[in-house]
Amino acid sequence: MTSPAPDARHLPDGVTLTTTADLYPQLHTAGEAGLPVLLVENAHGRAVIALQGAHVLAFRPMDQREMLWLSPRCKLQPDTAIRGGIPLCLPWFGAGPDGKSAHGFVRTANWTLANAAITPAGATRVTLELAGDASTSGLWPHAFVFQLEFLVAETLTIRLSATNRSAETAPFAFAFHTYFAVPDVAQARVSGLEDTDYIDKMDGGARKRQAGEVTIGAATDRIHLDVPARQTIESADGRIVIESDAGCAIVWNAWDNDRNIADMGEGNHVGYLCVERGEVAERALTIPAGETCHSWMTLSL
């Protein structure tokens, strides 16, 4: 699926259309042009958003540290899912209807810039849009429009709108698959999931209950259900706060399986911790014909 590039003449001050080859030359091989991205900078924060996948590659509040982790081995090239940042898993989570197509098709689709503006408070609002066409009907047989709005300020807020334009109810799941940068995942702690039930995908989908904070000491892949709105990650770099209206939190780290993930690489699991918010597994949704599903997430230091 392709979409026209945004017209740089219509971008507000502080928003630049550039390429990942300019921003991340070390992640490209000779001759690769990279992906078109929006570089958003204002007095409050800085974000890099790829049009492919509506994918946030970087975010930091002004004069503070980078919040997101981007794999040193990822390939920033067309039709290739990006390892790191905030991939959007949509309109399903996990294996697709064909048993493949993990986490949906939007991660490699080219989204259109629908709007970009400066708010009265000096933040930047960018809206990307993806509409269904012949290239998606074989993957998800529902007419749709997805929109993702990004508000870049001292915090990063992402708002998802998914409209079902078909005449039938559409099954729907999603996750903001956020990779947070940490100095050492083994020393990080996640609070806000205490006493929640979770599905342990490393133990055959066994149902368990979380006791205390979540820490990482082995390969971890779990779906926490009916979670509070707020979680925090504590590490040597300080605190990251995650807030969302979504009902699930997915905690993931590959640990030593990173050696088997080509775009991650051995030893690189140390630098990230995924705490994702979404509606997945038994919390997956359905969108009635003609209606719209909304969800949001805010990240802050």
PDB file of C-alpha atoms in Angstrom:
ATOM      1  CA  MET A   1       0.000   0.000   0.000  1.00  0.00           C
ATOM      2  CA  THR A   2       1.389   3.393  -0.924  1.00  0.00           C
ATOM      3  CA  SER A   3       0.381   6.920  -0.024  1.00  0.00           C
ATOM      4  CA  PRO A   4       1.501  10.304  -1.289  1.00  0.00           C
ATOM      5  CA  ALA A   5       4.247  12.031   0.645  1.00  0.00           C
ATOM      6  CA  PRO A   6       3.206  15.097   2.634  1.00  0.00           C
ATOM      7  CA  ASP A   7       3.768  18.478   1.051  1.00  0.00           C
ATOM      8  CA  ALA A   8       6.531  20.118   3.094  1.00  0.00           C
ATOM      9  CA  ARG A   9       5.146  23.560   2.209  1.00  0.00           C
ATOM     10  CA  HIS A  10       2.076  22.797   4.342  1.00  0.00           C
ATOM     11  CA  LEU A  11       3.956  21.697   7.450  1.00  0.00           C
ATOM     12  CA  PRO A  12       3.952  24.041  10.445  1.00  0.00           C
ATOM     13  CA  ASP A  13       7.118  25.491  11.948  1.00  0.00           C
ATOM     14  CA  GLY A  14       9.121  22.851  13.779  1.00  0.00           C
ATOM     15  CA  VAL A  15       7.946  19.961  11.579  1.00  0.00           C
ATOM     16  CA  THR A  16      10.343  18.811   8.878  1.00  0.00           C
ATOM     17  CA  LEU A  17       9.946  16.122   6.230  1.00  0.00           C
ATOM     18  CA  THR A  18      13.192  14.189   5.990  1.00  0.00           C
ATOM     19  CA  THR A  19      14.371  10.562   5.723  1.00  0.00           C
ATOM     20  CA  THR A  20      15.720   7.965   8.111  1.00  0.00           C
ATOM     21  CA  ALA A  21      18.856   7.849   5.978  1.00  0.00           C
ATOM     22  CA  ASP A  22      19.561  11.423   7.128  1.00  0.00           C
ATOM     23  CA  LEU A  23      18.735  10.775  10.787  1.00  0.00           C
ATOM     24  CA  TYR A  24      19.995   7.182  11.168  1.00  0.00           C
ATOM     25  CA  PRO A  25      22.685   6.612   8.531  1.00  0.00           C
ATOM     26  CA  GLN A  26      24.259   3.804  10.578  1.00  0.00           C
ATOM     27  CA  LEU A  27      21.109   1.702  10.134  1.00  0.00           C
ATOM     28  CA  HIS A  28      21.316   1.653   6.336  1.00  0.00           C
ATOM     29  CA  THR A  29      23.514  -0.106   3.838  1.00  0.00           C
ATOM     30  CA  ALA A  30      25.079   1.725   0.912  1.00  0.00           C
ATOM     31  CA  GLY A  31      22.527   2.957  -1.588  1.00  0.00           C
ATOM     32  CA  GLU A  32      19.488   2.720   0.679  1.00  0.00           C
ATOM     33  CA  ALA A  33      17.341   5.840   0.635  1.00  0.00           C
ATOM     34  CA  GLY A  34      15.623   5.094   3.929  1.00  0.00           C
ATOM     35  CA  LEU A  35      12.048   5.926   4.885  1.00  0.00           C
ATOM     36  CA  PRO A  36      10.248   9.297   4.886  1.00  0.00           C
ATOM     37  CA  VAL A  37       9.828  10.625   8.411  1.00  0.00           C
ATOM     38  CA  LEU A  38       8.464  13.684  10.162  1.00  0.00           C
ATOM     39  CA  LEU A  39      10.931  15.359  12.523  1.00  0.00           C
ATOM     40  CA  VAL A  40       8.851  17.237  15.086  1.00  0.00           C
ATOM     41  CA  GLU A  41      10.633  19.756  17.323  1.00  0.00           C
ATOM     42  CA  ASN A  42       9.193  22.441  19.551  1.00  0.00           C
ATOM     43  CA  ALA A  43      10.035  24.155  22.844  1.00  0.00           C
ATOM     44  CA  HIS A  44       8.643  21.188  24.789  1.00  0.00           C
ATOM     45  CA  GLY A  45       9.861  18.036  23.057  1.00  0.00           C
ATOM     46  CA  ARG A  46      11.192  16.219  20.001  1.00  0.00           C
ATOM     47  CA  ALA A  47       9.792  13.219  18.124  1.00  0.00           C
ATOM     48  CA  VAL A  48      10.602  11.307  14.945  1.00  0.00           C
ATOM     49  CA  ILE A  49       7.622   9.638  13.235  1.00  0.00           C
ATOM     50  CA  ALA A  50       7.946   7.372  10.193  1.00  0.00           C
ATOM     51  CA  LEU A  51       5.096   7.464   7.665  1.00  0.00           C
ATOM     52  CA  GLN A  52       5.559   3.724   7.219  1.00  0.00           C
ATOM     53  CA  GLY A  53       3.524   2.190  10.017  1.00  0.00           C
ATOM     54  CA  ALA A  54       2.773   5.578  11.644  1.00  0.00           C
ATOM     55  CA  HIS A  55       5.739   4.470  13.711  1.00  0.00           C
ATOM     56  CA  VAL A  56       7.325   6.655  16.413  1.00  0.00           C
ATOM     57  CA  LEU A  57      11.085   6.117  16.220  1.00  0.00           C
ATOM     58  CA  ALA A  58      12.126   8.545  18.954  1.00  0.00           C
ATOM     59  CA  PHE A  59      10.702  10.849  21.604  1.00  0.00           C
ATOM     60  CA  ARG A  60      12.240  12.963  24.325  1.00  0.00           C
ATOM     61  CA  PRO A  61      11.029  15.931  26.335  1.00  0.00           C
ATOM     62  CA  MET A  62      13.264  18.928  25.705  1.00  0.00           C
ATOM     63  CA  ASP A  63      16.556  18.799  27.653  1.00  0.00           C
ATOM     64  CA  GLN A  64      15.790  15.282  28.884  1.00  0.00           C
ATOM     65  CA  ARG A  65      16.839  11.805  27.805  1.00  0.00           C
ATOM     66  CA  GLU A  66      15.526   9.707  24.934  1.00  0.00           C
ATOM     67  CA  MET A  67      12.591   7.615  26.104  1.00  0.00           C
ATOM     68  CA  LEU A  68      12.458   4.978  23.332  1.00  0.00           C
ATOM     69  CA  TRP A  69      14.838   2.212  22.239  1.00  0.00           C
ATOM     70  CA  LEU A  70      15.618   1.566  18.568  1.00  0.00           C
ATOM     71  CA  SER A  71      17.481  -1.636  17.769  1.00  0.00           C
ATOM     72  CA  PRO A  72      21.019  -1.064  16.479  1.00  0.00           C
ATOM     73  CA  ARG A  73      20.322  -3.838  13.954  1.00  0.00           C
ATOM     74  CA  CYS A  74      16.941  -2.771  12.618  1.00  0.00           C
ATOM     75  CA  LYS A  75      16.576  -2.005   8.933  1.00  0.00           C
ATOM     76  CA  LEU A  76      14.831   1.259   8.147  1.00  0.00           C
ATOM     77  CA  GLN A  77      13.676   0.319   4.681  1.00  0.00           C
ATOM     78  CA  PRO A  78      10.371  -0.153   2.788  1.00  0.00           C
ATOM     79  CA  ASP A  79       8.135  -3.139   3.525  1.00  0.00           C
ATOM     80  CA  THR A  80      10.185  -4.074   6.591  1.00  0.00           C
ATOM     81  CA  ALA A  81       8.834  -3.906  10.141  1.00  0.00           C
ATOM     82  CA  ILE A  82      10.909  -1.628  12.385  1.00  0.00           C
ATOM     83  CA  ARG A  83      12.400  -3.110  15.554  1.00  0.00           C
ATOM     84  CA  GLY A  84      12.037  -0.568  18.351  1.00  0.00           C
ATOM     85  CA  GLY A  85      10.250   2.712  18.988  1.00  0.00           C
ATOM     86  CA  ILE A  86       6.457   2.300  19.031  1.00  0.00           C
ATOM     87  CA  PRO A  87       5.194  -0.198  16.452  1.00  0.00           C
ATOM     88  CA  LEU A  88       1.418  -0.251  16.074  1.00  0.00           C
ATOM     89  CA  CYS A  89      -0.071  -3.759  16.222  1.00  0.00           C
ATOM     90  CA  LEU A  90      -3.347  -3.525  14.315  1.00  0.00           C
ATOM     91  CA  PRO A  91      -6.002  -4.802  13.495  1.00  0.00           C
ATOM     92  CA  TRP A  92      -4.927  -7.975  15.278  1.00  0.00           C
ATOM     93  CA  PHE A  93      -2.323  -8.919  17.883  1.00  0.00           C
ATOM     94  CA  GLY A  94      -0.175 -12.016  17.466  1.00  0.00           C
ATOM     95  CA  ALA A  95      -0.641 -14.389  14.551  1.00  0.00           C
ATOM     96  CA  GLY A  96      -3.058 -13.260  11.858  1.00  0.00           C
ATOM     97  CA  PRO A  97      -6.043 -15.027  10.311  1.00  0.00           C
ATOM     98  CA  ASP A  98      -3.657 -16.942   8.037  1.00  0.00           C
ATOM     99  CA  GLY A  99      -1.568 -18.049  11.016  1.00  0.00           C
ATOM    100  CA  LYS A 100       1.139 -15.647   9.881  1.00  0.00           C
ATOM    101  CA  SER A 101       1.226 -11.866   9.383  1.00  0.00           C
ATOM    102  CA  ALA A 102       2.106 -11.292  13.034  1.00  0.00           C
ATOM    103  CA  HIS A 103       0.607  -8.186  14.637  1.00  0.00           C
ATOM    104  CA  GLY A 104      -1.313  -6.989  11.587  1.00  0.00           C
ATOM    105  CA  PHE A 105      -0.427  -5.315   8.327  1.00  0.00           C
ATOM    106  CA  VAL A 106      -0.313  -1.634   9.254  1.00  0.00           C
ATOM    107  CA  ARG A 107       3.298  -1.748  10.488  1.00  0.00           C
ATOM    108  CA  THR A 108       4.583  -1.807   6.916  1.00  0.00           C
ATOM    109  CA  ALA A 109       1.809   0.252   5.285  1.00  0.00           C
ATOM    110  CA  ASN A 110       2.473   3.830   4.226  1.00  0.00           C
ATOM    111  CA  TRP A 111       0.206   6.242   6.070  1.00  0.00           C
ATOM    112  CA  THR A 112      -0.895   9.665   4.778  1.00  0.00           C
ATOM    113  CA  LEU A 113      -0.323  12.910   6.622  1.00  0.00           C
ATOM    114  CA  ALA A 114      -3.864  14.196   7.269  1.00  0.00           C
ATOM    115  CA  ASN A 115      -3.038  17.221   9.407  1.00  0.00           C
ATOM    116  CA  ALA A 116      -0.243  18.982  11.279  1.00  0.00           C
ATOM    117  CA  ALA A 117      -0.637  22.064  13.470  1.00  0.00           C
ATOM    118  CA  ILE A 118       0.756  23.970  16.443  1.00  0.00           C
ATOM    119  CA  THR A 119      -1.531  24.212  19.485  1.00  0.00           C
ATOM    120  CA  PRO A 120      -1.995  27.466  21.438  1.00  0.00           C
ATOM    121  CA  ALA A 121       0.264  26.005  24.155  1.00  0.00           C
ATOM    122  CA  GLY A 122       3.093  25.446  21.662  1.00  0.00           C
ATOM    123  CA  ALA A 123       2.745  21.677  21.331  1.00  0.00           C
ATOM    124  CA  THR A 124       2.632  20.005  17.916  1.00  0.00           C
ATOM    125  CA  ARG A 125      -0.292  17.864  16.744  1.00  0.00           C
ATOM    126  CA  VAL A 126       0.260  15.485  13.821  1.00  0.00           C
ATOM    127  CA  THR A 127      -2.438  13.186  12.418  1.00  0.00           C
ATOM    128  CA  LEU A 128      -1.690  10.245  10.113  1.00  0.00           C
ATOM    129  CA  GLU A 129      -4.354   8.248   8.290  1.00  0.00           C
ATOM    130  CA  LEU A 130      -4.652   4.856   6.604  1.00  0.00           C
ATOM    131  CA  ALA A 131      -7.688   3.779   4.579  1.00  0.00           C
ATOM    132  CA  GLY A 132      -8.442   0.269   3.367  1.00  0.00           C
ATOM    133  CA  ASP A 133      -8.069  -0.534  -0.325  1.00  0.00           C
ATOM    134  CA  ALA A 134      -7.655  -3.540  -2.607  1.00  0.00           C
ATOM    135  CA  SER A 135      -4.264  -4.345  -1.088  1.00  0.00           C
ATOM    136  CA  THR A 136      -5.752  -4.849   2.395  1.00  0.00           C
ATOM    137  CA  SER A 137      -9.071  -6.538   1.606  1.00  0.00           C
ATOM    138  CA  GLY A 138      -7.479  -9.958   1.311  1.00  0.00           C
ATOM    139  CA  LEU A 139      -5.865  -9.531   4.743  1.00  0.00           C
ATOM    140  CA  TRP A 140      -8.783  -7.958   6.622  1.00  0.00           C
ATOM    141  CA  PRO A 141     -12.068  -8.000   4.684  1.00  0.00           C
ATOM    142  CA  HIS A 142     -13.521  -4.824   6.164  1.00  0.00           C
ATOM    143  CA  ALA A 143     -13.582  -1.322   4.746  1.00  0.00           C
ATOM    144  CA  PHE A 144     -11.861   0.927   7.278  1.00  0.00           C
ATOM    145  CA  VAL A 145     -10.136   4.177   8.134  1.00  0.00           C
ATOM    146  CA  PHE A 146      -7.499   4.231  10.867  1.00  0.00           C
ATOM    147  CA  GLN A 147      -6.204   7.524  12.270  1.00  0.00           C
ATOM    148  CA  LEU A 148      -3.332   8.083  14.659  1.00  0.00           C
ATOM    149  CA  GLU A 149      -2.928  11.490  16.277  1.00  0.00           C
ATOM    150  CA  PHE A 150       0.343  12.408  17.978  1.00  0.00           C
ATOM    151  CA  LEU A 151       0.594  15.315  20.414  1.00  0.00           C
ATOM    152  CA  VAL A 152       4.261  16.167  20.974  1.00  0.00           C
ATOM    153  CA  ALA A 153       4.870  18.243  24.112  1.00  0.00           C
ATOM    154  CA  GLU A 154       6.627  17.532  27.438  1.00  0.00           C
ATOM    155  CA  THR A 155       4.681  14.289  27.108  1.00  0.00           C
ATOM    156  CA  LEU A 156       3.825  12.196  24.063  1.00  0.00           C
ATOM    157  CA  THR A 157       0.141  11.390  23.621  1.00  0.00           C
ATOM    158  CA  ILE A 158      -1.071   8.986  20.930  1.00  0.00           C
ATOM    159  CA  ARG A 159      -4.757   8.728  20.074  1.00  0.00           C
ATOM    160  CA  LEU A 160      -6.039   5.898  17.887  1.00  0.00           C
ATOM    161  CA  SER A 161      -9.344   6.033  15.999  1.00  0.00           C
ATOM    162  CA  ALA A 162     -10.475   2.965  14.041  1.00  0.00           C
ATOM    163  CA  THR A 163     -13.625   3.320  11.922  1.00  0.00           C
ATOM    164  CA  ASN A 164     -15.386   0.295  10.470  1.00  0.00           C
ATOM    165  CA  ARG A 165     -16.869   1.388   7.142  1.00  0.00           C
ATOM    166  CA  SER A 166     -18.152  -2.059   6.228  1.00  0.00           C
ATOM    167  CA  ALA A 167     -21.688  -3.378   6.630  1.00  0.00           C
ATOM    168  CA  GLU A 168     -20.631  -6.062   9.113  1.00  0.00           C
ATOM    169  CA  THR A 169     -19.121  -6.087  12.586  1.00  0.00           C
ATOM    170  CA  ALA A 170     -15.320  -6.261  12.464  1.00  0.00           C
ATOM    171  CA  PRO A 171     -13.115  -8.130  14.976  1.00  0.00           C
ATOM    172  CA  PHE A 172     -10.435  -5.812  16.263  1.00  0.00           C
ATOM    173  CA  ALA A 173      -7.363  -5.917  18.508  1.00  0.00           C
ATOM    174  CA  PHE A 174      -4.488  -3.471  18.881  1.00  0.00           C
ATOM    175  CA  ALA A 175      -1.412  -2.633  20.931  1.00  0.00           C
ATOM    176  CA  PHE A 176       0.945   0.310  21.252  1.00  0.00           C
ATOM    177  CA  HIS A 177       4.037  -1.947  21.223  1.00  0.00           C
ATOM    178  CA  THR A 178       6.400   0.444  23.023  1.00  0.00           C
ATOM    179  CA  TYR A 179      10.111  -0.324  23.472  1.00  0.00           C
ATOM    180  CA  PHE A 180      11.368   1.752  26.397  1.00  0.00           C
ATOM    181  CA  ALA A 181      15.083   2.469  26.709  1.00  0.00           C
ATOM    182  CA  VAL A 182      16.636   1.276  29.993  1.00  0.00           C
ATOM    183  CA  PRO A 183      20.320   0.996  30.995  1.00  0.00           C
ATOM    184  CA  ASP A 184      19.896  -2.654  32.098  1.00  0.00           C
ATOM    185  CA  VAL A 185      16.599  -4.502  31.842  1.00  0.00           C
ATOM    186  CA  ALA A 186      17.602  -6.826  34.689  1.00  0.00           C
ATOM    187  CA  GLN A 187      17.670  -3.816  37.034  1.00  0.00           C
ATOM    188  CA  ALA A 188      14.371  -2.298  35.865  1.00  0.00           C
ATOM    189  CA  ARG A 189      11.087  -2.596  37.788  1.00  0.00           C
ATOM    190  CA  VAL A 190       7.509  -2.152  36.582  1.00  0.00           C
ATOM    191  CA  SER A 191       4.851  -1.068  39.049  1.00  0.00           C
ATOM    192  CA  GLY A 192       1.126  -0.705  38.477  1.00  0.00           C
ATOM    193  CA  LEU A 193       0.526  -4.369  37.599  1.00  0.00           C
ATOM    194  CA  GLU A 194       0.435  -5.755  41.139  1.00  0.00           C
ATOM    195  CA  ASP A 195      -2.398  -8.211  41.833  1.00  0.00           C
ATOM    196  CA  THR A 196      -3.435  -8.402  38.162  1.00  0.00           C
ATOM    197  CA  ASP A 197      -4.070 -11.660  36.323  1.00  0.00           C
ATOM    198  CA  TYR A 198      -1.860 -12.403  33.346  1.00  0.00           C
ATOM    199  CA  ILE A 199      -1.446 -14.924  30.550  1.00  0.00           C
ATOM    200  CA  ASP A 200       2.103 -16.302  30.606  1.00  0.00           C
ATOM    201  CA  LYS A 201       2.989 -17.019  26.982  1.00  0.00           C
ATOM    202  CA  MET A 202       6.352 -18.452  28.088  1.00  0.00           C
ATOM    203  CA  ASP A 203       4.448 -21.116  30.050  1.00  0.00           C
ATOM    204  CA  GLY A 204       1.986 -22.332  27.457  1.00  0.00           C
ATOM    205  CA  GLY A 205      -0.545 -19.600  28.143  1.00  0.00           C
ATOM    206  CA  ALA A 206      -0.934 -20.480  31.833  1.00  0.00           C
ATOM    207  CA  ARG A 207      -3.059 -18.050  33.856  1.00  0.00           C
ATOM    208  CA  LYS A 208      -1.206 -16.513  36.794  1.00  0.00           C
ATOM    209  CA  ARG A 209      -1.476 -13.617  39.225  1.00  0.00           C
ATOM    210  CA  GLN A 210       1.188 -10.968  39.636  1.00  0.00           C
ATOM    211  CA  ALA A 211       2.687 -10.602  43.118  1.00  0.00           C
ATOM    212  CA  GLY A 212       4.560  -7.338  43.624  1.00  0.00           C
ATOM    213  CA  GLU A 213       6.426  -5.393  40.954  1.00  0.00           C
ATOM    214  CA  VAL A 214       7.392  -6.990  37.645  1.00  0.00           C
ATOM    215  CA  THR A 215      11.100  -7.635  37.166  1.00  0.00           C
ATOM    216  CA  ILE A 216      12.892  -9.308  34.245  1.00  0.00           C
ATOM    217  CA  GLY A 217      15.354 -12.161  34.750  1.00  0.00           C
ATOM    218  CA  ALA A 218      14.536 -14.424  31.789  1.00  0.00           C
ATOM    219  CA  ALA A 219      12.650 -14.349  28.481  1.00  0.00           C
ATOM    220  CA  THR A 220       9.314 -12.703  29.315  1.00  0.00           C
ATOM    221  CA  ASP A 221       6.087 -12.519  27.315  1.00  0.00           C
ATOM    222  CA  ARG A 222       2.913 -11.962  29.306  1.00  0.00           C
ATOM    223  CA  ILE A 223      -0.453 -10.275  28.824  1.00  0.00           C
ATOM    224  CA  HIS A 224      -1.783  -8.579  31.958  1.00  0.00           C
ATOM    225  CA  LEU A 225      -5.567  -8.217  31.928  1.00  0.00           C
ATOM    226  CA  ASP A 226      -7.824  -5.520  33.373  1.00  0.00           C
ATOM    227  CA  VAL A 227      -4.930  -3.324  34.417  1.00  0.00           C
ATOM    228  CA  PRO A 228      -4.960   0.112  36.073  1.00  0.00           C
ATOM    229  CA  ALA A 229      -4.609   3.162  33.839  1.00  0.00           C
ATOM    230  CA  ARG A 230      -1.052   3.904  35.023  1.00  0.00           C
ATOM    231  CA  GLN A 231       2.209   1.955  35.119  1.00  0.00           C
ATOM    232  CA  THR A 232       5.735   3.126  35.868  1.00  0.00           C
ATOM    233  CA  ILE A 233       9.158   1.808  34.891  1.00  0.00           C
ATOM    234  CA  GLU A 234      11.947   2.504  37.373  1.00  0.00           C
ATOM    235  CA  SER A 235      15.558   2.170  36.207  1.00  0.00           C
ATOM    236  CA  ALA A 236      18.935   3.751  36.860  1.00  0.00           C
ATOM    237  CA  ASP A 237      17.918   6.502  34.403  1.00  0.00           C
ATOM    238  CA  GLY A 238      14.846   7.433  36.427  1.00  0.00           C
ATOM    239  CA  ARG A 239      11.125   6.905  36.031  1.00  0.00           C
ATOM    240  CA  ILE A 240       8.957   6.491  32.931  1.00  0.00           C
ATOM    241  CA  VAL A 241       5.183   6.856  33.329  1.00  0.00           C
ATOM    242  CA  ILE A 242       2.714   5.095  31.018  1.00  0.00           C
ATOM    243  CA  GLU A 243      -0.969   6.034  31.082  1.00  0.00           C
ATOM    244  CA  SER A 244      -3.740   4.640  28.864  1.00  0.00           C
ATOM    245  CA  ASP A 245      -7.420   3.786  28.759  1.00  0.00           C
ATOM    246  CA  ALA A 246      -6.627   0.374  27.206  1.00  0.00           C
ATOM    247  CA  GLY A 247      -7.385  -2.640  29.370  1.00  0.00           C
ATOM    248  CA  CYS A 248      -4.260  -4.765  28.816  1.00  0.00           C
ATOM    249  CA  ALA A 249      -0.543  -4.375  29.422  1.00  0.00           C
ATOM    250  CA  ILE A 250       1.875  -6.657  27.581  1.00  0.00           C
ATOM    251  CA  VAL A 251       5.337  -7.060  29.120  1.00  0.00           C
ATOM    252  CA  TRP A 252       7.978  -8.462  26.776  1.00  0.00           C
ATOM    253  CA  ASN A 253      11.726  -8.927  26.606  1.00  0.00           C
ATOM    254  CA  ALA A 254      13.499 -11.527  24.462  1.00  0.00           C
ATOM    255  CA  TRP A 255      16.361 -12.038  26.955  1.00  0.00           C
ATOM    256  CA  ASP A 256      18.941 -14.438  25.477  1.00  0.00           C
ATOM    257  CA  ASN A 257      16.611 -15.318  22.609  1.00  0.00           C
ATOM    258  CA  ASP A 258      17.794 -12.001  21.143  1.00  0.00           C
ATOM    259  CA  ARG A 259      20.510 -14.006  19.348  1.00  0.00           C
ATOM    260  CA  ASN A 260      17.757 -15.619  17.253  1.00  0.00           C
ATOM    261  CA  ILE A 261      16.172 -12.300  16.245  1.00  0.00           C
ATOM    262  CA  ALA A 262      18.111 -10.957  13.286  1.00  0.00           C
ATOM    263  CA  ASP A 263      17.113  -7.315  13.724  1.00  0.00           C
ATOM    264  CA  MET A 264      17.888  -7.357  17.450  1.00  0.00           C
ATOM    265  CA  GLY A 265      21.151  -9.265  17.895  1.00  0.00           C
ATOM    266  CA  GLU A 266      22.845 -11.041  20.772  1.00  0.00           C
ATOM    267  CA  GLY A 267      23.178  -8.954  23.934  1.00  0.00           C
ATOM    268  CA  ASN A 268      20.911  -6.136  22.794  1.00  0.00           C
ATOM    269  CA  HIS A 269      17.983  -7.258  24.953  1.00  0.00           C
ATOM    270  CA  VAL A 270      19.714  -5.491  27.843  1.00  0.00           C
ATOM    271  CA  GLY A 271      18.759  -2.033  26.598  1.00  0.00           C
ATOM    272  CA  TYR A 272      14.976  -2.227  26.329  1.00  0.00           C
ATOM    273  CA  LEU A 273      11.795  -3.206  28.114  1.00  0.00           C
ATOM    274  CA  CYS A 274       8.455  -3.444  26.320  1.00  0.00           C
ATOM    275  CA  VAL A 275       5.434  -2.406  28.356  1.00  0.00           C
ATOM    276  CA  GLU A 276       2.643  -2.218  25.794  1.00  0.00           C
ATOM    277  CA  ARG A 277      -0.915  -1.034  26.230  1.00  0.00           C
ATOM    278  CA  GLY A 278      -3.778  -2.367  24.129  1.00  0.00           C
ATOM    279  CA  GLU A 279      -6.868  -4.527  23.858  1.00  0.00           C
ATOM    280  CA  VAL A 280      -5.786  -8.089  23.041  1.00  0.00           C
ATOM    281  CA  ALA A 281      -6.485 -11.766  23.812  1.00  0.00           C
ATOM    282  CA  GLU A 282      -9.839 -12.081  25.603  1.00  0.00           C
ATOM    283  CA  ARG A 283     -10.046  -8.272  25.769  1.00  0.00           C
ATOM    284  CA  ALA A 284     -10.042  -7.960  21.965  1.00  0.00           C
ATOM    285  CA  LEU A 285     -12.899  -5.851  20.631  1.00  0.00           C
ATOM    286  CA  THR A 286     -15.478  -5.821  17.884  1.00  0.00           C
ATOM    287  CA  ILE A 287     -16.392  -2.654  15.997  1.00  0.00           C
ATOM    288  CA  PRO A 288     -20.022  -2.508  14.819  1.00  0.00           C
ATOM    289  CA  ALA A 289     -20.685  -1.472  11.234  1.00  0.00           C
ATOM    290  CA  GLY A 290     -20.274   2.266  10.770  1.00  0.00           C
ATOM    291  CA  GLU A 291     -18.849   2.878  14.240  1.00  0.00           C
ATOM    292  CA  THR A 292     -15.455   4.013  15.552  1.00  0.00           C
ATOM    293  CA  CYS A 293     -13.229   2.643  18.315  1.00  0.00           C
ATOM    294  CA  HIS A 294     -10.986   5.059  20.229  1.00  0.00           C
ATOM    295  CA  SER A 295      -8.027   4.595  22.545  1.00  0.00           C
ATOM    296  CA  TRP A 296      -5.109   6.669  23.828  1.00  0.00           C
ATOM    297  CA  MET A 297      -1.725   6.416  25.565  1.00  0.00           C
ATOM    298  CA  THR A 298       0.459   9.106  27.175  1.00  0.00           C
ATOM    299  CA  LEU A 299       4.171   8.710  27.975  1.00  0.00           C
ATOM    300  CA  SER A 300       6.145  10.957  30.302  1.00  0.00           C
ATOM    301  CA  LEU A 301       9.363  11.128  32.311  1.00  0.00           C
TER     302      LEU A 301
END
